[in-house]
Amino acid sequence: MAISFFFLFTCFSVLQLSLFSTAILHNGALSRSQLTAQLDSLSKNDTPTTYFEVTKPIKLPKTKPCSYSVLKHDFGYTYGKPPVLANYTPSNCPSQNFSKIVLEWRATSKGRQFDRIFGVWLGGVEIFRSCTAEPRPNGIVWTVKKDITRYYSLLMTNQTLAVYIGNIVDSTYTGVYHVKIFVHFYPADKELGFDSGADLIIPISRNLPLNDGLWFEIENSTDVQSKEFKIPQNAYRALLEVYVSFHENDEFWYGNLPNDYITANNRTDMQGNGAFREVIVSLDDVVVGAVWPFTVVYTGGINPLLWRPISGIGSFDLPSYDIEITPLLGKILDESIHKISFSVTNALNVWYIDANLHLWLDEKSVKTQGKSLEYSNLPLSFSLASNFKGLDGSFVTNARRSISLNGWVKSSHGTITTRSSQDLSYSNKIVMGNEANLQIVDQTIDFNDTVYAKTPSFSGNVLESFKKFQFQLYSDGVEIGDQSYVSISNVSLIFDEKRLKGFKNGTSTSSIQNVQKAQGYMLLKDQSIVSGVGSTQQRYKYDDNSGCYLRNISSSNYTLFYDKVSNSCNKTTRFQW
């Protein structure tokens, strides 16, 4: 019997979309890559297809960049092998003050291949995580540009560059990823100025040598991965940047079902542990922050045709998440070794997680002092309401968490008291119908961060981020006779964020509204794909004190219907579909 879109692939051994990591060997009679090849056989276009993720252009100074090639490599059979390494040397530009530093990833591929998660590390610090595009017989190209200015201090010293893509190439899966990586240094100008960011960045990742990426692998709900570190004694600010991606049985965690439903229906082919996941970050075994991640759909996810040529939100540049731990500096300014740990609530497998510890150092002091004043970590508030009979039913999950830190640090800048807080809320409703052929998912995450710092002589600086992550799915499957089956899927992704920075000399605000809707179907006969369609519409809006950027774009089966870009936005109007 056919079941919902998330699980139909396993039942029929047809596509196996939701069960396998993008970084491991896939099994089955007909896998996701074979689906790609069959659909592409319908295309007679010999021109390579350009894939892209819709985002705002990086604001650059008017200066001419110094550009350097830091890696050129063909990633063939690299699964289970060491990362590709290269010696990195800093820019020898005449100017050493840069307003922007940009990483550029260029890649091509041709043939059949799965999407693959990959990472780029510099001196063990992860600076870029992404997913490859799935190639076509006629070839594909894609380019990603990322602002890496926040890693300024790291980029100014000799380092080892490491890149890992767990790719597999054989007589069936022929796609080799031909990769070039560049770094562009833009000298500072009067408009953008110069900000070097943290003075030191300590990697919270695995050490080389490895036959994998430098990320930690979280294998289940009890797995805890840790890294020891020691900080300089003149630090006055500390921020933890966390990278997260989810794979295998948790690739579609937001659609996973409660274990009692799976047990009652004897459906061991379905993914369980429910639909709630959170990444827990601890310092010396004390929880200091949580990440409730955005639902990134990789380029082969749900229905691969949905993401061609417009990639899913965050798939080409996965977001990282900042946790301010300055209030706890007093606990680690003791010349001792400390530990940062990661775990994932309800995890099945596999989560790739690592972090970067950004430190600001007081050049006028040998040693700073600090003290933690207040710590609050309210227990996770969690509820699950299940109502099912047989394979049909509904499941409503709600969760909340609040974490608050407060402490002071004394340096040459004065005594600065910092309060940081996280407030997170989660709601998820899953409906299973039509004997589990139908699945509906509606999920919302509110992820809010606030950092407030003050001195005795100044009321304070404030950094606020209000994020809303939404995911909606409607999927159904219908048997139409003659051993034929139609699968449909409608997907909505929304990434919404408002940021506020308040300083002594003024306030700045910015906002992102990124809305993506996709619809697709596949007709299968005798376990072969007869036809398929994927259409995507996306509206991206970014505005701040200096201006606005709006892009409205639509595509279907590799073809762009329209692509409209504007720098004039109505700031009082939100997108309406």
Coordinates of C-alpha atoms in Angstrom, one line a residue:
M1 CA 0.0 0.0 0.0
A2 CA 1.3 3.5 -0.8
I3 CA 1.9 5.9 2.0
S4 CA 2.7 9.6 2.4
F5 CA 5.2 11.4 0.3
F6 CA 7.8 11.4 3.0
F7 CA 7.7 7.6 3.1
L8 CA 6.5 6.4 -0.2
F9 CA 10.0 6.1 -1.5
T10 CA 11.0 3.4 1.0
C11 CA 7.8 1.5 0.6
F12 CA 8.3 1.1 -3.1
S13 CA 12.1 1.2 -3.0
V14 CA 11.7 3.9 -5.7
L15 CA 13.4 7.1 -4.6
Q16 CA 14.5 6.8 -1.0
L17 CA 14.5 10.6 -0.5
S18 CA 13.9 10.9 3.2
L19 CA 16.0 8.0 4.5
F20 CA 19.5 8.7 3.5
S21 CA 22.1 11.3 4.3
T22 CA 23.4 13.3 1.3
A23 CA 26.9 12.3 2.4
I24 CA 26.6 8.5 2.5
L25 CA 26.1 5.6 0.0
H26 CA 22.5 5.1 -1.0
N27 CA 20.9 1.7 -1.5
G28 CA 17.7 0.6 -3.2
A29 CA 16.4 -0.5 -6.6
L30 CA 15.8 3.0 -7.8
S31 CA 17.2 5.9 -5.9
R32 CA 17.0 9.7 -5.9
S33 CA 19.7 10.0 -8.5
Q34 CA 18.1 7.5 -10.8
L35 CA 14.9 9.6 -10.6
T36 CA 17.0 12.6 -11.7
A37 CA 18.5 10.8 -14.7
Q38 CA 15.1 9.5 -16.0
L39 CA 13.5 12.9 -15.8
D40 CA 16.4 14.6 -17.4
S41 CA 16.2 12.1 -20.3
L42 CA 13.1 14.1 -21.3
S43 CA 15.2 17.2 -21.9
K44 CA 16.9 17.8 -25.2
N45 CA 18.7 20.9 -24.0
D46 CA 22.5 20.5 -24.3
T47 CA 23.3 23.8 -22.5
P48 CA 24.5 23.4 -18.9
T49 CA 21.9 24.6 -16.4
T50 CA 22.7 27.4 -13.9
Y51 CA 21.4 26.8 -10.4
F52 CA 21.2 29.5 -7.8
E53 CA 19.8 30.4 -4.4
V54 CA 17.9 33.7 -4.1
T55 CA 19.4 36.1 -1.6
K56 CA 20.5 39.7 -1.4
P57 CA 23.7 40.8 -3.1
I58 CA 26.6 41.5 -0.8
K59 CA 27.1 45.2 -0.2
L60 CA 30.6 46.0 -1.5
P61 CA 32.8 49.0 -1.3
K62 CA 33.7 50.8 -4.5
T63 CA 37.3 49.7 -4.2
K64 CA 38.9 47.2 -6.5
P65 CA 39.3 43.8 -4.8
C66 CA 42.4 41.7 -4.5
S67 CA 41.3 38.2 -5.5
Y68 CA 43.0 34.9 -4.9
S69 CA 42.4 31.3 -5.9
V70 CA 42.7 29.2 -2.8
L71 CA 41.6 25.8 -4.1
K72 CA 40.9 24.0 -7.4
H73 CA 39.9 20.3 -7.1
D74 CA 37.8 17.6 -8.7
F75 CA 35.7 15.8 -6.1
G76 CA 35.2 12.3 -7.4
Y77 CA 35.1 9.3 -5.1
T78 CA 35.8 11.2 -1.8
Y79 CA 33.4 9.5 0.6
G80 CA 35.3 8.1 3.6
K81 CA 38.5 9.8 2.6
P82 CA 40.3 12.7 4.2
P83 CA 39.3 16.3 3.4
V84 CA 41.1 18.0 0.6
L85 CA 43.7 20.3 2.1
A86 CA 45.5 23.4 0.8
N87 CA 47.9 25.9 2.3
Y88 CA 46.2 29.3 2.8
T89 CA 48.3 32.5 2.9
P90 CA 46.9 36.0 3.6
S91 CA 46.3 38.7 1.1
N92 CA 49.3 40.7 0.0
C93 CA 47.1 43.6 -1.0
P94 CA 48.8 47.0 -0.5
S95 CA 46.0 47.8 2.0
Q96 CA 45.5 45.5 4.9
N97 CA 42.2 47.2 6.0
F98 CA 39.2 45.6 4.3
S99 CA 35.6 46.5 4.4
K100 CA 34.5 43.2 2.9
I101 CA 36.0 39.7 2.4
V102 CA 34.0 37.4 0.2
L103 CA 34.3 33.7 -0.3
E104 CA 33.3 32.6 -3.8
W105 CA 32.5 28.9 -4.6
R106 CA 32.2 27.9 -8.2
A107 CA 31.3 24.4 -9.2
T108 CA 30.3 22.4 -12.2
S109 CA 29.1 18.8 -12.6
K110 CA 27.7 16.5 -15.3
G111 CA 26.0 13.1 -15.2
R112 CA 24.1 11.5 -12.3
Q113 CA 24.8 12.3 -8.7
F114 CA 23.1 12.8 -5.3
D115 CA 23.1 16.0 -3.5
R116 CA 26.0 16.1 -1.0
I117 CA 26.5 18.1 2.1
F118 CA 29.9 19.8 2.4
G119 CA 31.9 22.1 4.5
V120 CA 34.9 24.5 4.2
W121 CA 37.2 25.0 7.2
L122 CA 40.1 27.4 7.7
G123 CA 42.4 26.5 10.6
G124 CA 39.6 24.2 11.9
V125 CA 37.1 27.1 11.8
E126 CA 34.1 26.4 9.7
I127 CA 33.4 29.3 7.3
F128 CA 31.0 27.8 4.9
R129 CA 28.5 24.9 4.9
S130 CA 26.4 24.0 1.8
C131 CA 24.8 21.4 -0.3
T132 CA 25.8 20.5 -3.8
A133 CA 23.4 20.8 -6.7
E134 CA 22.3 17.6 -8.4
P135 CA 23.8 17.4 -11.9
R136 CA 22.1 16.7 -15.2
P137 CA 23.4 14.8 -18.3
N138 CA 24.0 18.1 -20.0
G139 CA 25.8 19.6 -17.0
I140 CA 25.1 22.2 -14.3
V141 CA 27.0 25.2 -12.9
W142 CA 26.4 27.1 -9.7
T143 CA 28.2 29.8 -7.8
V144 CA 27.8 30.9 -4.2
K145 CA 29.2 34.1 -2.7
K146 CA 29.4 34.4 1.1
D147 CA 30.4 37.4 3.2
I148 CA 33.2 36.0 5.4
T149 CA 34.3 39.3 6.8
R150 CA 33.5 38.2 10.4
Y151 CA 36.5 35.8 10.1
Y152 CA 38.8 38.7 9.4
S153 CA 41.5 37.9 12.1
L154 CA 41.6 34.3 10.9
L155 CA 42.0 35.3 7.2
M156 CA 45.0 37.5 8.1
T157 CA 47.2 34.6 9.1
N158 CA 48.6 31.4 7.5
Q159 CA 46.2 28.6 7.8
T160 CA 45.2 25.2 6.5
L161 CA 42.1 25.1 4.3
A162 CA 40.1 21.9 4.4
V163 CA 37.1 21.0 2.2
Y164 CA 35.1 17.8 2.6
I165 CA 32.4 16.5 0.1
G166 CA 31.5 12.9 0.7
N167 CA 31.0 12.0 -3.0
I168 CA 30.7 8.6 -4.6
V169 CA 31.5 7.9 -8.2
D170 CA 31.0 4.6 -10.0
S171 CA 29.5 3.3 -13.3
T172 CA 26.0 4.5 -12.2
Y173 CA 26.7 7.7 -10.2
T174 CA 29.0 9.5 -12.6
G175 CA 28.9 13.1 -11.4
V176 CA 32.2 14.6 -10.4
Y177 CA 32.1 18.0 -8.7
H178 CA 34.7 20.3 -10.3
V179 CA 35.3 23.1 -7.7
K180 CA 37.1 26.4 -7.6
I181 CA 37.3 28.5 -4.4
F182 CA 38.3 32.2 -4.4
V183 CA 38.6 34.8 -1.7
H184 CA 38.1 38.5 -2.7
F185 CA 39.5 41.2 -0.4
Y186 CA 37.9 44.6 -0.8
P187 CA 40.0 47.5 0.7
A188 CA 38.0 49.8 3.0
D189 CA 36.5 53.0 1.8
K190 CA 34.8 55.8 3.6
E191 CA 31.2 54.5 3.0
L192 CA 31.6 51.0 4.5
G193 CA 34.6 51.6 6.8
F194 CA 36.6 49.0 8.5
D195 CA 35.6 46.4 11.2
S196 CA 37.9 43.6 11.9
G197 CA 35.4 41.6 14.1
A198 CA 36.7 39.2 16.7
D199 CA 40.5 39.2 17.5
L200 CA 40.6 35.4 17.8
I201 CA 38.4 32.6 16.6
I202 CA 38.8 29.2 18.3
P203 CA 37.5 26.2 16.4
I204 CA 35.1 23.9 18.3
S205 CA 35.4 21.1 15.7
R206 CA 37.2 17.8 15.3
N207 CA 40.9 17.8 14.7
L208 CA 42.6 16.6 11.6
P209 CA 43.5 14.0 10.4
L210 CA 40.0 12.6 9.6
N211 CA 38.3 10.6 6.9
D212 CA 35.3 12.8 7.1
G213 CA 34.4 16.5 7.7
L214 CA 35.6 18.3 10.8
W215 CA 32.0 18.5 12.1
F216 CA 30.9 16.3 15.0
E217 CA 28.3 13.6 14.3
I218 CA 25.4 13.3 16.6
E219 CA 24.0 9.7 16.2
N220 CA 21.1 9.6 18.6
S221 CA 19.2 11.4 21.3
T222 CA 21.7 10.5 24.0
D223 CA 24.9 11.2 22.0
V224 CA 27.0 14.1 23.3
Q225 CA 30.0 15.4 21.4
S226 CA 32.5 17.8 23.1
K227 CA 35.7 19.8 22.5
E228 CA 38.0 21.1 25.1
F229 CA 39.5 24.7 24.7
K230 CA 41.3 27.3 26.6
I231 CA 41.0 31.1 26.1
P232 CA 43.5 34.0 26.5
Q233 CA 43.2 35.8 29.8
N234 CA 42.5 39.2 28.3
A235 CA 39.2 38.4 26.6
Y236 CA 36.3 40.8 27.2
R237 CA 33.6 39.4 24.8
A238 CA 32.8 35.8 23.7
L239 CA 30.3 34.7 21.1
L240 CA 29.6 31.1 19.9
E241 CA 28.7 30.6 16.3
V242 CA 27.1 27.2 15.6
Y243 CA 26.7 25.3 12.3
V244 CA 24.0 22.7 12.1
S245 CA 22.7 20.3 9.4
F246 CA 20.5 17.2 9.6
H247 CA 20.6 14.0 7.6
E248 CA 19.6 10.3 7.2
N249 CA 16.5 9.5 9.4
D250 CA 16.3 13.1 10.6
E251 CA 16.7 14.8 7.2
F252 CA 12.9 15.5 7.3
W253 CA 12.6 15.6 11.1
Y254 CA 9.7 18.1 11.0
G255 CA 7.6 15.3 9.4
N256 CA 8.7 12.5 11.8
L257 CA 5.8 10.7 13.6
P258 CA 5.4 9.8 17.2
N259 CA 6.6 6.3 18.2
D260 CA 3.3 5.2 19.5
Y261 CA 1.7 5.7 16.1
I262 CA 4.5 3.8 14.4
T263 CA 4.3 0.9 16.9
A264 CA 0.5 0.7 16.8
N265 CA 0.6 0.4 13.0
N266 CA 3.7 -1.8 12.8
R267 CA 5.3 0.7 10.4
T268 CA 9.0 0.3 11.2
D269 CA 9.8 1.9 7.8
M270 CA 8.6 5.3 9.1
Q271 CA 10.9 7.7 11.0
G272 CA 9.9 8.3 14.6
N273 CA 10.8 10.2 17.8
G274 CA 8.2 12.8 16.8
A275 CA 8.7 16.1 14.9
F276 CA 10.5 18.2 17.6
R277 CA 14.3 18.7 17.5
E278 CA 16.6 21.1 19.3
V279 CA 20.4 21.4 19.4
I280 CA 21.6 21.9 22.9
V281 CA 24.9 23.8 23.5
S282 CA 26.6 23.4 26.9
L283 CA 29.6 24.9 28.5
D284 CA 31.2 22.6 31.1
D285 CA 28.0 20.6 31.1
V286 CA 25.8 23.6 31.8
V287 CA 23.3 24.6 29.0
V288 CA 24.1 28.0 27.6
G289 CA 22.1 28.1 24.5
A290 CA 19.8 26.2 22.0
V291 CA 19.4 26.1 18.3
W292 CA 16.0 25.4 16.8
P293 CA 17.1 25.2 13.2
F294 CA 15.5 26.5 10.0
T295 CA 14.0 23.7 7.9
V296 CA 16.6 23.6 5.1
V297 CA 15.5 21.3 2.2
Y298 CA 18.4 20.1 0.3
T299 CA 18.5 20.1 -3.5
G300 CA 17.3 16.5 -3.8
G301 CA 14.7 16.8 -1.1
I302 CA 10.9 16.0 -1.2
N303 CA 10.7 16.4 -5.0
P304 CA 14.0 17.3 -6.7
L305 CA 12.3 19.1 -9.5
L306 CA 11.1 21.8 -7.1
W307 CA 14.6 23.1 -6.7
R308 CA 15.7 23.5 -10.3
P309 CA 17.1 26.0 -11.1
I310 CA 16.0 27.9 -7.9
S311 CA 17.5 26.2 -4.9
G312 CA 15.7 25.9 -1.5
I313 CA 16.2 28.6 1.0
G314 CA 19.5 28.1 2.8
S315 CA 20.5 25.0 0.8
F316 CA 23.5 26.7 -0.9
D317 CA 24.5 28.7 2.2
L318 CA 23.2 27.0 5.4
P319 CA 22.7 29.5 8.2
S320 CA 24.8 29.6 11.3
Y321 CA 23.4 30.6 14.7
D322 CA 25.0 32.9 17.2
I323 CA 24.9 32.4 21.0
E324 CA 26.3 35.3 23.2
I325 CA 28.2 33.8 26.1
T326 CA 30.0 37.0 27.3
P327 CA 28.1 36.9 30.6
L328 CA 29.9 33.6 31.4
L329 CA 33.4 34.8 30.7
G330 CA 34.1 35.1 34.4
K331 CA 33.8 31.3 34.6
I332 CA 36.4 30.6 31.9
L333 CA 39.0 33.4 32.6
D334 CA 40.8 31.1 35.0
E335 CA 43.6 29.7 32.8
S336 CA 41.9 26.3 32.9
I337 CA 40.7 24.0 30.2
H338 CA 37.0 24.1 29.5
K339 CA 34.6 22.2 27.4
I340 CA 31.8 22.9 24.9
S341 CA 29.3 20.1 24.1
F342 CA 26.5 19.4 21.7
S343 CA 23.5 17.2 21.8
V344 CA 20.2 17.0 19.9
T345 CA 16.9 16.3 21.6
N346 CA 15.0 13.4 20.1
A347 CA 17.7 12.8 17.4
L348 CA 17.6 9.6 15.4
N349 CA 20.6 10.3 13.2
V350 CA 22.7 12.1 11.8
W351 CA 23.3 15.7 12.8
Y352 CA 26.6 17.4 11.8
I353 CA 27.4 20.1 14.3
D354 CA 30.4 22.3 15.1
A355 CA 31.0 25.8 16.3
N356 CA 33.4 28.8 16.3
L357 CA 34.2 30.6 19.5
H358 CA 34.7 34.3 18.6
L359 CA 36.8 36.2 21.2
W360 CA 37.5 40.0 21.5
L361 CA 40.7 40.7 23.3
D362 CA 41.8 43.7 25.3
E363 CA 45.1 44.8 23.9
K364 CA 45.7 47.1 26.8
S365 CA 45.3 44.4 29.4
V366 CA 47.2 41.2 30.3
K367 CA 44.2 39.9 32.2
T368 CA 40.5 40.8 32.4
Q369 CA 38.2 39.9 35.2
G370 CA 34.6 38.7 35.1
K371 CA 31.8 37.3 37.2
S372 CA 28.6 35.5 36.3
L373 CA 25.7 37.3 38.1
E374 CA 22.6 35.3 37.0
Y375 CA 21.8 32.1 35.1
S376 CA 18.3 31.0 34.2
N377 CA 17.4 27.9 32.1
L378 CA 13.8 27.1 32.5
P379 CA 13.0 23.4 31.7
L380 CA 11.8 22.7 28.2
S381 CA 8.0 23.1 28.0
F382 CA 6.7 20.3 25.8
S383 CA 3.4 18.9 24.9
L384 CA 2.2 16.3 22.3
A385 CA -1.5 15.6 21.5
S386 CA -2.0 12.5 19.4
N387 CA -5.3 11.4 17.9
F388 CA -5.2 8.6 15.5
K389 CA -7.1 5.5 14.4
G390 CA -5.2 3.1 12.3
L391 CA -3.0 5.0 9.8
D392 CA -5.1 8.2 9.9
G393 CA -4.9 10.9 12.5
S394 CA -3.4 14.1 13.7
F395 CA -0.5 15.1 16.0
V396 CA 0.0 18.5 17.5
T397 CA 3.3 19.4 19.2
N398 CA 4.2 22.5 21.1
A399 CA 7.4 23.5 22.9
R400 CA 8.9 26.6 24.5
R401 CA 12.3 27.3 26.0
S402 CA 14.0 30.4 27.6
I403 CA 17.6 30.8 28.6
S404 CA 19.0 34.0 30.2
L405 CA 22.6 34.8 31.2
N406 CA 23.9 37.9 33.1
G407 CA 27.4 38.8 34.0
W408 CA 30.1 41.5 34.0
V409 CA 33.6 41.8 32.6
K410 CA 36.2 44.4 33.7
S411 CA 38.7 45.5 31.1
S412 CA 40.4 48.7 29.8
H413 CA 37.0 49.5 28.3
G414 CA 35.5 49.7 31.7
T415 CA 33.2 47.3 33.6
I416 CA 30.6 46.1 31.1
T417 CA 27.6 44.2 32.3
T418 CA 26.0 42.0 29.6
R419 CA 22.6 40.2 29.6
S420 CA 21.9 37.8 26.9
S421 CA 18.7 35.8 26.4
Q422 CA 17.0 33.3 24.1
D423 CA 13.3 32.8 23.8
L424 CA 12.1 30.1 21.6
S425 CA 8.7 28.7 20.7
Y426 CA 7.6 25.9 18.4
S427 CA 4.4 24.5 17.0
N428 CA 3.9 21.6 14.7
K429 CA 0.8 19.9 13.4
I430 CA 0.9 16.8 11.3
V431 CA -2.2 15.3 9.7
M432 CA -2.1 11.8 8.2
G433 CA -5.1 10.8 6.0
N434 CA -6.3 8.6 3.2
E435 CA -4.7 5.5 4.8
A436 CA -1.4 7.5 5.2
N437 CA -1.3 8.4 1.5
L438 CA -1.9 12.0 2.6
Q439 CA 0.4 14.0 4.9
I440 CA 0.1 17.6 5.9
V441 CA 2.7 19.4 8.0
D442 CA 2.4 22.9 9.4
Q443 CA 5.3 24.1 11.5
T444 CA 6.4 27.5 13.0
I445 CA 9.5 28.3 15.0
D446 CA 9.9 31.7 16.7
F447 CA 13.6 32.1 17.6
N448 CA 14.4 35.4 19.4
D449 CA 17.8 36.6 20.8
T450 CA 18.6 39.7 22.8
V451 CA 22.0 41.0 24.0
Y452 CA 22.1 44.0 26.2
A453 CA 25.4 45.5 27.4
K454 CA 25.9 48.6 29.6
T455 CA 28.6 50.4 31.5
P456 CA 28.2 52.7 34.6
S457 CA 28.5 55.7 32.3
F458 CA 26.3 54.6 29.4
S459 CA 22.8 53.1 29.4
G460 CA 23.7 50.4 27.0
N461 CA 24.1 48.8 23.6
V462 CA 21.4 46.4 22.4
L463 CA 21.4 43.6 19.7
E464 CA 18.1 42.0 19.0
S465 CA 17.1 39.3 16.5
F466 CA 13.5 38.1 16.0
K467 CA 13.3 35.1 13.6
K468 CA 10.3 33.2 12.4
F469 CA 10.9 29.9 10.5
Q470 CA 7.8 28.4 8.8
F471 CA 7.4 25.1 6.9
Q472 CA 4.3 23.8 5.3
L473 CA 3.8 20.6 3.3
Y474 CA 0.9 19.0 1.6
S475 CA 1.6 15.7 0.0
D476 CA -0.6 12.9 -1.4
G477 CA -0.4 9.8 -3.5
V478 CA -3.0 8.2 -5.7
E479 CA -3.0 4.8 -7.3
I480 CA -4.6 5.2 -10.7
G481 CA -4.4 1.6 -11.9
D482 CA -2.3 -0.2 -14.5
Q483 CA 0.5 -0.2 -11.9
S484 CA 0.7 3.5 -12.0
Y485 CA 0.9 6.0 -9.2
V486 CA 0.8 9.8 -8.9
S487 CA 2.6 11.6 -6.2
I488 CA 2.0 15.3 -5.5
S489 CA 3.7 17.7 -3.1
N490 CA 3.2 21.4 -2.3
V491 CA 5.8 23.0 -0.1
S492 CA 6.1 26.4 1.6
L493 CA 9.3 27.8 3.2
I494 CA 9.4 31.1 5.0
F495 CA 12.5 32.7 6.6
D496 CA 11.6 35.9 8.3
E497 CA 14.0 37.9 10.5
K498 CA 14.1 41.4 12.0
R499 CA 17.3 42.8 13.6
L500 CA 17.9 45.9 15.7
K501 CA 21.3 47.3 16.7
G502 CA 21.3 50.1 19.2
F503 CA 24.5 52.0 20.1
K504 CA 25.5 55.2 21.6
N505 CA 25.7 56.9 18.3
G506 CA 22.4 55.6 16.9
T507 CA 20.2 52.7 15.9
S508 CA 20.1 50.6 12.8
T509 CA 17.4 48.1 11.8
S510 CA 17.1 45.5 9.1
S511 CA 14.7 42.8 8.0
I512 CA 14.5 39.8 5.7
Q513 CA 11.3 38.4 4.3
N514 CA 12.0 35.3 2.3
V515 CA 9.0 33.3 1.1
Q516 CA 9.3 30.3 -1.2
K517 CA 6.4 28.2 -2.5
A518 CA 6.8 25.1 -4.7
Q519 CA 4.4 22.6 -6.3
G520 CA 5.2 19.4 -8.1
Y521 CA 4.0 16.0 -9.1
M522 CA 5.5 12.7 -10.4
L523 CA 3.8 10.0 -12.3
L524 CA 5.3 6.5 -11.8
K525 CA 4.6 3.4 -13.7
D526 CA 6.2 0.0 -13.0
Q527 CA 8.5 1.7 -10.6
S528 CA 9.7 4.1 -13.4
I529 CA 9.1 7.8 -13.7
V530 CA 6.9 8.6 -16.7
S531 CA 6.7 12.4 -16.2
G532 CA 7.1 15.1 -13.6
V533 CA 6.7 18.8 -13.0
G534 CA 8.2 21.1 -10.4
S535 CA 7.3 24.8 -10.1
T536 CA 8.7 27.4 -7.7
Q537 CA 7.8 30.9 -6.8
Q538 CA 9.9 33.1 -4.5
R539 CA 9.8 36.6 -3.1
Y540 CA 12.8 37.9 -1.3
K541 CA 12.8 41.3 0.5
Y542 CA 15.6 42.9 2.5
D543 CA 15.6 46.4 3.8
D544 CA 17.7 48.4 6.3
N545 CA 18.5 52.0 7.0
S546 CA 20.4 52.4 3.8
G547 CA 18.0 50.9 1.3
C548 CA 16.0 48.0 0.1
Y549 CA 16.3 45.0 -2.2
L550 CA 13.4 43.0 -3.7
R551 CA 13.4 40.0 -6.0
N552 CA 10.4 38.3 -7.3
I553 CA 11.1 35.1 -9.3
S554 CA 9.3 32.0 -10.7
S555 CA 10.4 28.9 -12.5
S556 CA 9.1 25.5 -13.7
N557 CA 11.1 22.5 -14.8
Y558 CA 14.4 24.4 -15.2
T559 CA 12.8 27.4 -17.0
L560 CA 12.5 30.8 -15.5
F561 CA 9.1 32.4 -16.1
Y562 CA 10.0 35.8 -14.7
D563 CA 12.7 37.4 -12.6
K564 CA 12.1 40.9 -11.3
V565 CA 14.5 42.9 -9.2
S566 CA 13.9 46.2 -7.6
N567 CA 15.6 48.6 -5.1
S568 CA 12.3 50.3 -4.3
C569 CA 10.2 48.6 -1.6
N570 CA 7.1 49.6 0.2
K571 CA 8.3 49.0 3.8
T572 CA 4.8 49.0 5.2
T573 CA 3.6 46.1 3.1
R574 CA 4.4 42.5 3.6
F575 CA 4.2 39.9 0.8
Q576 CA 0.8 38.6 -0.1
W577 CA 0.3 35.5 -2.2

